[in-house]
Amino acid sequence: MKNSVKNIVVTVVFCTFIGVFVIMCMYRFFNPARFSETERRPLAQFPQDISWESVVDKTAINEFEDYSADQFPLRELFRTLKAKFQINVLRLNENNGIAVKDGYFAKIEPEFTDGLVDYSVGRLEFIYEKYLKENGGEKYICLVPDKNYFFGRDFGYPAPDYNALKETVMSALPDMTYIDIFDALSLDDYYRTDTHWRQEKISDVVKKLSEALGVASSLSGNYTENRLEGFHGVYYGQSALNPDPDTLVYLTNDIIDSCTVYDYETGETSPIYAPELFDGTDGYDVFLSGARALLRIDNPCAETDKELIVFRDSFGSSISPLLAEGYKSIYLVDIRYVSPEILGDMLDFEGKDVLYLYSALILNQKAFK
């Protein structure tokens, strides 16, 4: 009798589990999630083209595998359980290519991909030849190391050859002055849960850049810290470990507060910082309102006519405000969002200094137009 009751209970529990799971799968089929807020990426959808040809060449099969993984019920819970088991129980050094050390998260990339670096550097060469070679201003280039540089140097993780990257860039652009900031940075200058550096921690970088650019005497170095608690960087969700969030700090003073930012795409003018965007998809959008193709920072208090054009990625969003005191205007160009071929119709390069400021991660992607 006891065995019969036990069997009935086990059967009922099992059937209930299967029934609930089927219902959840059906719900996801008819109401698929479109975007993962934690991973900041679109989720795979059910294959649109299911035909004999797509099955034979495995296109439909591969798409269905991606769909089933992305739309799996309770996916976020299982991601977290898997990550914590691998890191805390198995004592592995990373999960899904993301390592954690002393509370800092970094994407582990053992090497740079030559084809991707060559493409990125080729686009920078194109801009130099087309717009900068004859413009008369000073020309500089600066590379920003990713956190994997420090994970490799300090903790023995596999890391790409940053010296080789420097040599590749410098040999391709020999007439530009290279500004080396590697020794002005350490791991704690970056957010724990994000790729970016912390604006309040990069005073040594600002000093090196401003001295090389010739505007160091114009920068006061006096700022008020404004703190925003609960910053969830890109690795907060990608790691699936739910770490403690960072604090985002942005620096202001009277001159920075007086500056305005003109967006060439929208024609709108705004302040340098947008704290109202902190609770959006990416809290880092506080700096210059996030990714934009072409911006101009105007300093009405400038005691100089010097102007600077910065070709940049998102790292430039937080450091450019700290250089604004030294210029009448700073132009910020992001060729991930605007084709270099049309820049001559949008910008006058003559007589302006130019700075290439790029993170190593961007150069190791085919991100430029």
mmCIF file of C-alpha atoms in Angstrom:
data_model
loop_
_atom_site.group_PDB
_atom_site.id
_atom_site.type_symbol
_atom_site.label_atom_id
_atom_site.label_comp_id
_atom_site.label_asym_id
_atom_site.label_seq_id
_atom_site.Cartn_x
_atom_site.Cartn_y
_atom_site.Cartn_z
ATOM 1 C CA MET A 1 0.000 0.000 0.000
ATOM 2 C CA LYS A 2 2.775 2.403 0.951
ATOM 3 C CA ASN A 3 4.598 1.691 -2.324
ATOM 4 C CA SER A 4 1.402 2.341 -4.273
ATOM 5 C CA VAL A 5 0.900 5.727 -2.604
ATOM 6 C CA LYS A 6 4.573 6.571 -3.158
ATOM 7 C CA ASN A 7 4.315 5.647 -6.851
ATOM 8 C CA ILE A 8 1.160 7.698 -7.265
ATOM 9 C CA VAL A 9 2.761 10.751 -5.616
ATOM 10 C CA VAL A 10 5.907 10.461 -7.753
ATOM 11 C CA THR A 11 3.804 10.058 -10.899
ATOM 12 C CA VAL A 12 1.604 13.051 -10.054
ATOM 13 C CA VAL A 13 4.607 15.244 -9.259
ATOM 14 C CA PHE A 14 6.385 14.194 -12.447
ATOM 15 C CA CYS A 15 3.293 14.734 -14.626
ATOM 16 C CA THR A 16 2.671 18.098 -12.971
ATOM 17 C CA PHE A 17 6.252 19.145 -13.658
ATOM 18 C CA ILE A 18 6.016 18.052 -17.294
ATOM 19 C CA GLY A 19 2.633 19.776 -17.677
ATOM 20 C CA VAL A 20 3.869 23.051 -16.194
ATOM 21 C CA PHE A 21 7.021 22.911 -18.316
ATOM 22 C CA VAL A 22 4.973 22.311 -21.499
ATOM 23 C CA ILE A 23 2.689 25.233 -20.637
ATOM 24 C CA MET A 24 5.710 27.488 -20.063
ATOM 25 C CA CYS A 25 7.242 26.405 -23.380
ATOM 26 C CA MET A 26 3.974 27.084 -25.191
ATOM 27 C CA TYR A 27 3.738 30.490 -23.566
ATOM 28 C CA ARG A 28 7.251 31.326 -24.705
ATOM 29 C CA PHE A 29 6.413 30.070 -28.217
ATOM 30 C CA PHE A 30 3.473 32.444 -28.543
ATOM 31 C CA ASN A 31 5.054 35.241 -26.491
ATOM 32 C CA PRO A 32 8.808 35.076 -27.176
ATOM 33 C CA ALA A 33 11.126 37.439 -25.365
ATOM 34 C CA ARG A 34 12.691 39.899 -27.789
ATOM 35 C CA PHE A 35 15.572 41.310 -25.778
ATOM 36 C CA SER A 36 17.685 40.287 -22.796
ATOM 37 C CA GLU A 37 18.092 43.281 -20.503
ATOM 38 C CA THR A 38 20.789 41.528 -18.485
ATOM 39 C CA GLU A 39 22.878 40.532 -21.520
ATOM 40 C CA ARG A 40 22.010 43.648 -23.546
ATOM 41 C CA ARG A 41 21.361 41.734 -26.732
ATOM 42 C CA PRO A 42 18.403 40.639 -28.875
ATOM 43 C CA LEU A 43 17.263 37.061 -28.313
ATOM 44 C CA ALA A 44 16.962 34.501 -31.090
ATOM 45 C CA GLN A 45 13.479 33.975 -32.515
ATOM 46 C CA PHE A 46 11.788 30.940 -34.056
ATOM 47 C CA PRO A 47 13.208 30.262 -37.568
ATOM 48 C CA GLN A 48 11.238 32.050 -40.274
ATOM 49 C CA ASP A 49 12.404 29.908 -43.159
ATOM 50 C CA ILE A 50 11.828 26.215 -42.574
ATOM 51 C CA SER A 51 12.273 24.411 -45.856
ATOM 52 C CA TRP A 52 13.928 21.260 -47.092
ATOM 53 C CA GLU A 53 16.944 23.290 -48.255
ATOM 54 C CA SER A 54 17.343 25.094 -44.907
ATOM 55 C CA VAL A 55 17.152 21.760 -43.072
ATOM 56 C CA VAL A 56 19.708 20.117 -45.361
ATOM 57 C CA ASP A 57 22.218 22.953 -45.057
ATOM 58 C CA LYS A 58 21.472 23.089 -41.277
ATOM 59 C CA THR A 59 20.495 26.778 -41.346
ATOM 60 C CA ALA A 60 17.090 26.101 -39.827
ATOM 61 C CA ILE A 61 18.542 23.600 -37.344
ATOM 62 C CA ASN A 62 21.161 26.071 -36.114
ATOM 63 C CA GLU A 63 18.569 28.836 -35.839
ATOM 64 C CA PHE A 64 16.274 26.533 -33.864
ATOM 65 C CA GLU A 65 19.106 25.626 -31.476
ATOM 66 C CA ASP A 66 19.748 29.321 -30.839
ATOM 67 C CA TYR A 67 16.015 29.924 -30.413
ATOM 68 C CA SER A 68 15.520 27.055 -27.958
ATOM 69 C CA ALA A 69 18.488 28.182 -25.838
ATOM 70 C CA ASP A 70 17.409 31.841 -25.768
ATOM 71 C CA GLN A 71 13.716 31.142 -25.119
ATOM 72 C CA PHE A 72 14.137 28.355 -22.556
ATOM 73 C CA PRO A 73 11.751 28.773 -19.579
ATOM 74 C CA LEU A 74 13.365 30.246 -16.452
ATOM 75 C CA ARG A 75 16.473 30.879 -18.514
ATOM 76 C CA GLU A 76 17.871 33.610 -16.241
ATOM 77 C CA LEU A 77 17.544 31.380 -13.168
ATOM 78 C CA PHE A 78 19.407 28.525 -14.847
ATOM 79 C CA ARG A 79 22.092 30.923 -16.144
ATOM 80 C CA THR A 80 22.713 32.105 -12.581
ATOM 81 C CA LEU A 81 22.769 28.585 -11.131
ATOM 82 C CA LYS A 82 25.223 27.411 -13.801
ATOM 83 C CA ALA A 83 27.527 30.406 -13.316
ATOM 84 C CA LYS A 84 27.598 30.138 -9.518
ATOM 85 C CA PHE A 85 28.190 26.392 -9.685
ATOM 86 C CA GLN A 86 31.145 26.813 -12.047
ATOM 87 C CA ILE A 87 32.748 29.682 -10.121
ATOM 88 C CA ASN A 88 31.925 28.780 -6.507
ATOM 89 C CA VAL A 89 31.795 24.974 -6.573
ATOM 90 C CA LEU A 90 34.014 23.861 -9.450
ATOM 91 C CA ARG A 91 36.359 26.824 -8.793
ATOM 92 C CA LEU A 92 36.723 27.583 -12.478
ATOM 93 C CA ASN A 93 38.410 30.841 -13.479
ATOM 94 C CA GLU A 94 35.678 32.000 -15.835
ATOM 95 C CA ASN A 95 32.119 31.480 -17.033
ATOM 96 C CA ASN A 96 31.144 31.999 -20.669
ATOM 97 C CA GLY A 97 34.474 33.719 -21.311
ATOM 98 C CA ILE A 98 34.052 36.194 -18.452
ATOM 99 C CA ALA A 99 36.523 35.948 -15.589
ATOM 100 C CA VAL A 100 36.128 37.283 -12.076
ATOM 101 C CA LYS A 101 39.004 38.246 -9.791
ATOM 102 C CA ASP A 102 38.884 40.311 -6.602
ATOM 103 C CA GLY A 103 35.341 41.365 -7.514
ATOM 104 C CA TYR A 104 36.325 42.612 -10.992
ATOM 105 C CA PHE A 105 34.865 41.110 -14.149
ATOM 106 C CA ALA A 106 36.602 41.017 -17.529
ATOM 107 C CA LYS A 107 36.109 39.310 -20.854
ATOM 108 C CA ILE A 108 39.025 36.998 -21.555
ATOM 109 C CA GLU A 109 40.432 37.302 -25.069
ATOM 110 C CA PRO A 110 43.700 35.356 -25.461
ATOM 111 C CA GLU A 111 44.706 37.142 -28.661
ATOM 112 C CA PHE A 112 43.801 39.838 -31.132
ATOM 113 C CA THR A 113 42.447 38.753 -34.497
ATOM 114 C CA ASP A 114 44.750 40.054 -37.223
ATOM 115 C CA GLY A 115 42.005 40.473 -39.790
ATOM 116 C CA LEU A 116 39.840 42.532 -37.449
ATOM 117 C CA VAL A 117 42.715 44.734 -36.270
ATOM 118 C CA ASP A 118 43.887 45.253 -39.850
ATOM 119 C CA TYR A 119 40.386 46.326 -40.874
ATOM 120 C CA SER A 120 40.062 48.808 -37.995
ATOM 121 C CA VAL A 121 43.517 50.290 -38.499
ATOM 122 C CA GLY A 122 42.809 50.478 -42.236
ATOM 123 C CA ARG A 123 39.790 52.691 -41.575
ATOM 124 C CA LEU A 124 41.916 54.969 -39.394
ATOM 125 C CA GLU A 125 44.523 55.133 -42.156
ATOM 126 C CA PHE A 126 41.811 56.091 -44.639
ATOM 127 C CA ILE A 127 40.680 59.002 -42.443
ATOM 128 C CA TYR A 128 44.252 60.170 -41.991
ATOM 129 C CA GLU A 129 45.012 60.151 -45.727
ATOM 130 C CA LYS A 130 41.716 61.744 -46.750
ATOM 131 C CA TYR A 131 41.282 64.429 -44.081
ATOM 132 C CA LEU A 132 44.235 64.798 -41.728
ATOM 133 C CA LYS A 133 47.437 64.562 -43.728
ATOM 134 C CA GLU A 134 47.251 68.111 -45.053
ATOM 135 C CA ASN A 135 45.095 69.828 -42.427
ATOM 136 C CA GLY A 136 47.939 71.582 -40.555
ATOM 137 C CA GLY A 137 46.889 70.670 -37.025
ATOM 138 C CA GLU A 138 48.697 68.374 -34.587
ATOM 139 C CA LYS A 139 47.750 64.703 -34.731
ATOM 140 C CA TYR A 140 47.796 62.219 -31.850
ATOM 141 C CA ILE A 141 46.786 58.647 -31.168
ATOM 142 C CA CYS A 142 46.083 56.951 -27.845
ATOM 143 C CA LEU A 143 45.082 53.345 -27.108
ATOM 144 C CA VAL A 144 43.060 52.374 -24.028
ATOM 145 C CA PRO A 145 43.799 48.923 -22.569
ATOM 146 C CA ASP A 146 40.904 46.641 -21.733
ATOM 147 C CA LYS A 147 40.680 45.076 -18.278
ATOM 148 C CA ASN A 148 41.983 41.810 -19.737
ATOM 149 C CA TYR A 149 45.375 43.558 -19.989
ATOM 150 C CA PHE A 150 45.490 43.813 -16.171
ATOM 151 C CA PHE A 151 44.034 40.330 -15.680
ATOM 152 C CA GLY A 152 46.907 38.990 -17.763
ATOM 153 C CA ARG A 153 49.604 41.159 -16.195
ATOM 154 C CA ASP A 154 48.526 40.847 -12.558
ATOM 155 C CA PHE A 155 46.724 37.496 -12.333
ATOM 156 C CA GLY A 156 48.213 35.341 -15.074
ATOM 157 C CA TYR A 157 45.117 35.055 -17.259
ATOM 158 C CA PRO A 158 45.632 34.659 -21.014
ATOM 159 C CA ALA A 159 45.791 38.088 -22.622
ATOM 160 C CA PRO A 160 46.511 39.410 -26.110
ATOM 161 C CA ASP A 161 49.805 41.020 -27.070
ATOM 162 C CA TYR A 162 49.207 44.717 -26.448
ATOM 163 C CA ASN A 163 52.756 45.654 -27.457
ATOM 164 C CA ALA A 164 52.173 44.092 -30.866
ATOM 165 C CA LEU A 165 48.936 46.075 -31.172
ATOM 166 C CA LYS A 166 50.776 49.307 -30.378
ATOM 167 C CA GLU A 167 53.425 48.515 -32.985
ATOM 168 C CA THR A 168 50.783 47.749 -35.604
ATOM 169 C CA VAL A 169 49.011 51.054 -34.990
ATOM 170 C CA MET A 170 52.181 53.135 -34.834
ATOM 171 C CA SER A 171 53.647 51.603 -37.990
ATOM 172 C CA ALA A 172 50.412 52.248 -39.877
ATOM 173 C CA LEU A 173 50.213 55.856 -38.660
ATOM 174 C CA PRO A 174 53.859 56.937 -38.268
ATOM 175 C CA ASP A 175 53.145 60.662 -38.589
ATOM 176 C CA MET A 176 50.808 60.711 -35.604
ATOM 177 C CA THR A 177 52.215 61.204 -32.096
ATOM 178 C CA TYR A 178 51.498 58.214 -29.886
ATOM 179 C CA ILE A 179 50.466 58.979 -26.278
ATOM 180 C CA ASP A 180 51.059 55.987 -24.017
ATOM 181 C CA ILE A 181 48.678 55.869 -21.027
ATOM 182 C CA PHE A 182 49.115 52.222 -20.013
ATOM 183 C CA ASP A 183 51.283 53.133 -17.021
ATOM 184 C CA ALA A 184 48.705 55.715 -15.911
ATOM 185 C CA LEU A 185 46.033 53.055 -15.395
ATOM 186 C CA SER A 186 45.401 50.134 -13.065
ATOM 187 C CA LEU A 187 42.533 47.695 -12.652
ATOM 188 C CA ASP A 188 40.833 49.729 -9.930
ATOM 189 C CA ASP A 189 40.489 52.645 -12.368
ATOM 190 C CA TYR A 190 37.733 50.628 -14.083
ATOM 191 C CA TYR A 191 34.221 49.721 -12.993
ATOM 192 C CA ARG A 192 34.042 46.252 -11.480
ATOM 193 C CA THR A 193 31.016 45.219 -13.561
ATOM 194 C CA ASP A 194 31.711 47.156 -16.762
ATOM 195 C CA THR A 195 34.303 47.564 -19.498
ATOM 196 C CA HIS A 196 34.791 51.316 -18.994
ATOM 197 C CA TRP A 197 37.088 53.372 -16.850
ATOM 198 C CA ARG A 198 35.730 55.447 -13.957
ATOM 199 C CA GLN A 199 35.803 59.158 -14.675
ATOM 200 C CA GLU A 200 36.783 60.063 -11.118
ATOM 201 C CA LYS A 201 39.803 57.726 -11.266
ATOM 202 C CA ILE A 202 41.493 58.815 -14.516
ATOM 203 C CA SER A 203 43.187 62.034 -13.402
ATOM 204 C CA ASP A 204 46.592 60.575 -14.344
ATOM 205 C CA VAL A 205 45.308 59.814 -17.840
ATOM 206 C CA VAL A 206 43.891 63.334 -18.181
ATOM 207 C CA LYS A 207 47.253 64.734 -17.056
ATOM 208 C CA LYS A 208 49.181 62.712 -19.639
ATOM 209 C CA LEU A 209 46.804 63.556 -22.460
ATOM 210 C CA SER A 210 46.516 67.249 -21.636
ATOM 211 C CA GLU A 211 50.296 67.633 -21.378
ATOM 212 C CA ALA A 212 50.800 65.965 -24.749
ATOM 213 C CA LEU A 213 48.003 68.036 -26.289
ATOM 214 C CA GLY A 214 49.406 71.236 -24.809
ATOM 215 C CA VAL A 215 46.371 72.246 -22.715
ATOM 216 C CA ALA A 216 47.391 71.075 -19.240
ATOM 217 C CA SER A 217 47.683 74.644 -17.906
ATOM 218 C CA SER A 218 44.059 75.314 -18.852
ATOM 219 C CA LEU A 219 42.617 72.478 -16.775
ATOM 220 C CA SER A 220 41.706 73.331 -13.193
ATOM 221 C CA GLY A 221 41.541 69.765 -11.905
ATOM 222 C CA ASN A 222 38.926 70.903 -9.389
ATOM 223 C CA TYR A 223 35.646 69.008 -9.566
ATOM 224 C CA THR A 224 32.527 68.195 -7.623
ATOM 225 C CA GLU A 225 31.671 64.490 -7.470
ATOM 226 C CA ASN A 226 28.095 63.516 -8.262
ATOM 227 C CA ARG A 227 27.244 59.944 -7.263
ATOM 228 C CA LEU A 228 24.653 57.617 -8.748
ATOM 229 C CA GLU A 229 24.238 54.361 -6.855
ATOM 230 C CA GLY A 230 23.360 51.023 -8.442
ATOM 231 C CA PHE A 231 25.287 51.064 -11.737
ATOM 232 C CA HIS A 232 24.896 47.706 -13.495
ATOM 233 C CA GLY A 233 27.696 47.406 -16.058
ATOM 234 C CA VAL A 234 27.663 45.150 -19.081
ATOM 235 C CA TYR A 235 29.240 42.259 -17.151
ATOM 236 C CA TYR A 236 26.629 42.466 -14.398
ATOM 237 C CA GLY A 237 24.167 40.567 -16.561
ATOM 238 C CA GLN A 238 26.555 38.724 -18.838
ATOM 239 C CA SER A 239 28.303 37.070 -15.894
ATOM 240 C CA ALA A 240 24.949 35.798 -14.539
ATOM 241 C CA LEU A 241 26.441 36.064 -11.026
ATOM 242 C CA ASN A 242 24.417 39.077 -9.845
ATOM 243 C CA PRO A 243 27.400 40.885 -8.247
ATOM 244 C CA ASP A 244 27.081 44.035 -6.170
ATOM 245 C CA PRO A 245 26.540 47.005 -8.491
ATOM 246 C CA ASP A 246 29.039 49.833 -8.951
ATOM 247 C CA THR A 247 28.636 53.501 -8.077
ATOM 248 C CA LEU A 248 28.795 55.808 -11.092
ATOM 249 C CA VAL A 249 30.451 59.149 -10.373
ATOM 250 C CA TYR A 250 30.437 62.077 -12.791
ATOM 251 C CA LEU A 251 32.532 65.202 -12.265
ATOM 252 C CA THR A 252 31.345 68.767 -12.618
ATOM 253 C CA ASN A 253 32.629 72.296 -12.100
ATOM 254 C CA ASP A 254 31.424 75.719 -13.200
ATOM 255 C CA ILE A 255 33.032 75.487 -16.644
ATOM 256 C CA ILE A 256 31.797 71.961 -17.388
ATOM 257 C CA ASP A 257 28.305 72.997 -16.269
ATOM 258 C CA SER A 258 28.400 75.927 -18.681
ATOM 259 C CA CYS A 259 29.383 73.768 -21.651
ATOM 260 C CA THR A 260 26.794 72.597 -24.153
ATOM 261 C CA VAL A 261 26.716 69.583 -26.463
ATOM 262 C CA TYR A 262 25.372 69.894 -30.010
ATOM 263 C CA ASP A 263 24.160 66.719 -31.709
ATOM 264 C CA TYR A 264 24.643 66.978 -35.483
ATOM 265 C CA GLU A 265 22.167 64.165 -36.120
ATOM 266 C CA THR A 266 19.220 65.585 -34.173
ATOM 267 C CA GLY A 267 20.148 69.280 -34.232
ATOM 268 C CA GLU A 268 19.525 69.429 -30.476
ATOM 269 C CA THR A 269 21.666 71.021 -27.762
ATOM 270 C CA SER A 270 21.995 69.481 -24.316
ATOM 271 C CA PRO A 271 24.205 69.559 -21.189
ATOM 272 C CA ILE A 272 27.317 67.377 -21.008
ATOM 273 C CA TYR A 273 25.713 64.945 -18.571
ATOM 274 C CA ALA A 274 22.317 63.247 -18.747
ATOM 275 C CA PRO A 275 21.690 61.732 -15.277
ATOM 276 C CA GLU A 276 18.076 61.057 -16.282
ATOM 277 C CA LEU A 277 19.408 58.225 -18.502
ATOM 278 C CA PHE A 278 21.041 56.400 -15.604
ATOM 279 C CA ASP A 279 18.111 54.031 -15.123
ATOM 280 C CA GLY A 280 17.911 53.142 -18.817
ATOM 281 C CA THR A 281 19.434 50.170 -20.634
ATOM 282 C CA ASP A 282 22.987 51.423 -20.056
ATOM 283 C CA GLY A 283 23.683 53.699 -17.096
ATOM 284 C CA TYR A 284 26.939 54.810 -18.764
ATOM 285 C CA ASP A 285 24.740 56.881 -21.116
ATOM 286 C CA VAL A 286 24.926 59.562 -18.417
ATOM 287 C CA PHE A 287 28.100 60.669 -20.213
ATOM 288 C CA LEU A 288 27.212 62.715 -23.333
ATOM 289 C CA SER A 289 23.824 60.947 -23.568
ATOM 290 C CA GLY A 290 25.367 57.733 -24.880
ATOM 291 C CA ALA A 291 26.513 56.664 -28.337
ATOM 292 C CA ARG A 292 26.246 59.383 -30.981
ATOM 293 C CA ALA A 293 27.708 59.729 -34.471
ATOM 294 C CA LEU A 294 28.899 63.348 -34.260
ATOM 295 C CA LEU A 295 28.832 65.758 -31.314
ATOM 296 C CA ARG A 296 30.378 69.138 -30.543
ATOM 297 C CA ILE A 297 31.166 70.323 -27.031
ATOM 298 C CA ASP A 298 31.199 74.135 -26.876
ATOM 299 C CA ASN A 299 32.923 75.934 -24.001
ATOM 300 C CA PRO A 300 31.585 79.512 -23.685
ATOM 301 C CA CYS A 301 34.212 80.277 -21.014
ATOM 302 C CA ALA A 302 37.185 79.310 -23.186
ATOM 303 C CA GLU A 303 40.170 81.650 -23.164
ATOM 304 C CA THR A 304 41.518 80.102 -26.361
ATOM 305 C CA ASP A 305 40.450 79.449 -29.933
ATOM 306 C CA LYS A 306 41.942 75.937 -29.914
ATOM 307 C CA GLU A 307 39.682 73.190 -31.252
ATOM 308 C CA LEU A 308 40.083 69.433 -31.045
ATOM 309 C CA ILE A 309 38.575 66.610 -33.079
ATOM 310 C CA VAL A 310 38.406 63.300 -31.199
ATOM 311 C CA PHE A 311 37.778 60.094 -33.113
ATOM 312 C CA ARG A 312 36.549 57.898 -30.318
ATOM 313 C CA ASP A 313 34.491 55.066 -28.938
ATOM 314 C CA SER A 314 32.535 55.145 -25.664
ATOM 315 C CA PHE A 315 35.683 55.687 -23.554
ATOM 316 C CA GLY A 316 35.815 59.182 -25.034
ATOM 317 C CA SER A 317 32.412 59.998 -23.573
ATOM 318 C CA SER A 318 33.712 60.254 -20.016
ATOM 319 C CA ILE A 319 37.147 61.765 -20.608
ATOM 320 C CA SER A 320 36.211 64.470 -23.131
ATOM 321 C CA PRO A 321 34.305 66.566 -20.551
ATOM 322 C CA LEU A 322 37.500 66.739 -18.490
ATOM 323 C CA LEU A 323 39.406 68.151 -21.477
ATOM 324 C CA ALA A 324 36.707 70.686 -22.373
ATOM 325 C CA GLU A 325 38.243 73.458 -20.249
ATOM 326 C CA GLY A 326 41.232 73.552 -22.607
ATOM 327 C CA TYR A 327 39.317 74.143 -25.834
ATOM 328 C CA LYS A 328 36.800 76.396 -27.470
ATOM 329 C CA SER A 329 35.196 73.329 -29.029
ATOM 330 C CA ILE A 330 35.741 69.578 -29.028
ATOM 331 C CA TYR A 331 34.263 67.555 -31.889
ATOM 332 C CA LEU A 332 33.522 63.905 -31.105
ATOM 333 C CA VAL A 333 33.341 61.522 -34.061
ATOM 334 C CA ASP A 334 32.236 57.894 -33.711
ATOM 335 C CA ILE A 335 32.775 56.066 -36.997
ATOM 336 C CA ARG A 336 30.757 53.133 -35.736
ATOM 337 C CA TYR A 337 27.736 55.270 -36.587
ATOM 338 C CA VAL A 338 28.863 57.555 -39.393
ATOM 339 C CA SER A 339 30.730 56.635 -42.579
ATOM 340 C CA PRO A 340 34.227 58.173 -42.840
ATOM 341 C CA GLU A 341 33.560 58.842 -46.528
ATOM 342 C CA ILE A 342 31.094 61.655 -45.730
ATOM 343 C CA LEU A 343 32.915 63.339 -42.853
ATOM 344 C CA GLY A 344 34.290 66.037 -45.149
ATOM 345 C CA ASP A 345 30.730 67.244 -45.721
ATOM 346 C CA MET A 346 30.145 67.568 -41.980
ATOM 347 C CA LEU A 347 33.432 68.808 -40.515
ATOM 348 C CA ASP A 348 36.095 71.360 -41.376
ATOM 349 C CA PHE A 349 39.391 69.717 -40.399
ATOM 350 C CA GLU A 350 41.664 72.627 -41.286
ATOM 351 C CA GLY A 351 43.818 73.850 -38.403
ATOM 352 C CA LYS A 352 42.215 71.641 -35.771
ATOM 353 C CA ASP A 353 44.182 69.209 -33.629
ATOM 354 C CA VAL A 354 43.086 65.574 -33.919
ATOM 355 C CA LEU A 355 43.151 62.741 -31.399
ATOM 356 C CA TYR A 356 42.450 59.089 -32.136
ATOM 357 C CA LEU A 357 41.276 57.671 -28.786
ATOM 358 C CA TYR A 358 40.285 54.009 -29.010
ATOM 359 C CA SER A 359 40.000 51.020 -26.737
ATOM 360 C CA ALA A 360 41.763 47.838 -27.774
ATOM 361 C CA LEU A 361 38.422 46.003 -27.707
ATOM 362 C CA ILE A 362 37.010 48.188 -30.481
ATOM 363 C CA LEU A 363 40.055 47.699 -32.689
ATOM 364 C CA ASN A 364 39.547 43.944 -32.305
ATOM 365 C CA GLN A 365 36.055 44.137 -33.791
ATOM 366 C CA LYS A 366 34.701 44.995 -37.213
ATOM 367 C CA ALA A 367 32.824 47.906 -35.666
ATOM 368 C CA PHE A 368 33.790 50.802 -37.948
ATOM 369 C CA LYS A 369 31.785 51.779 -41.001
#
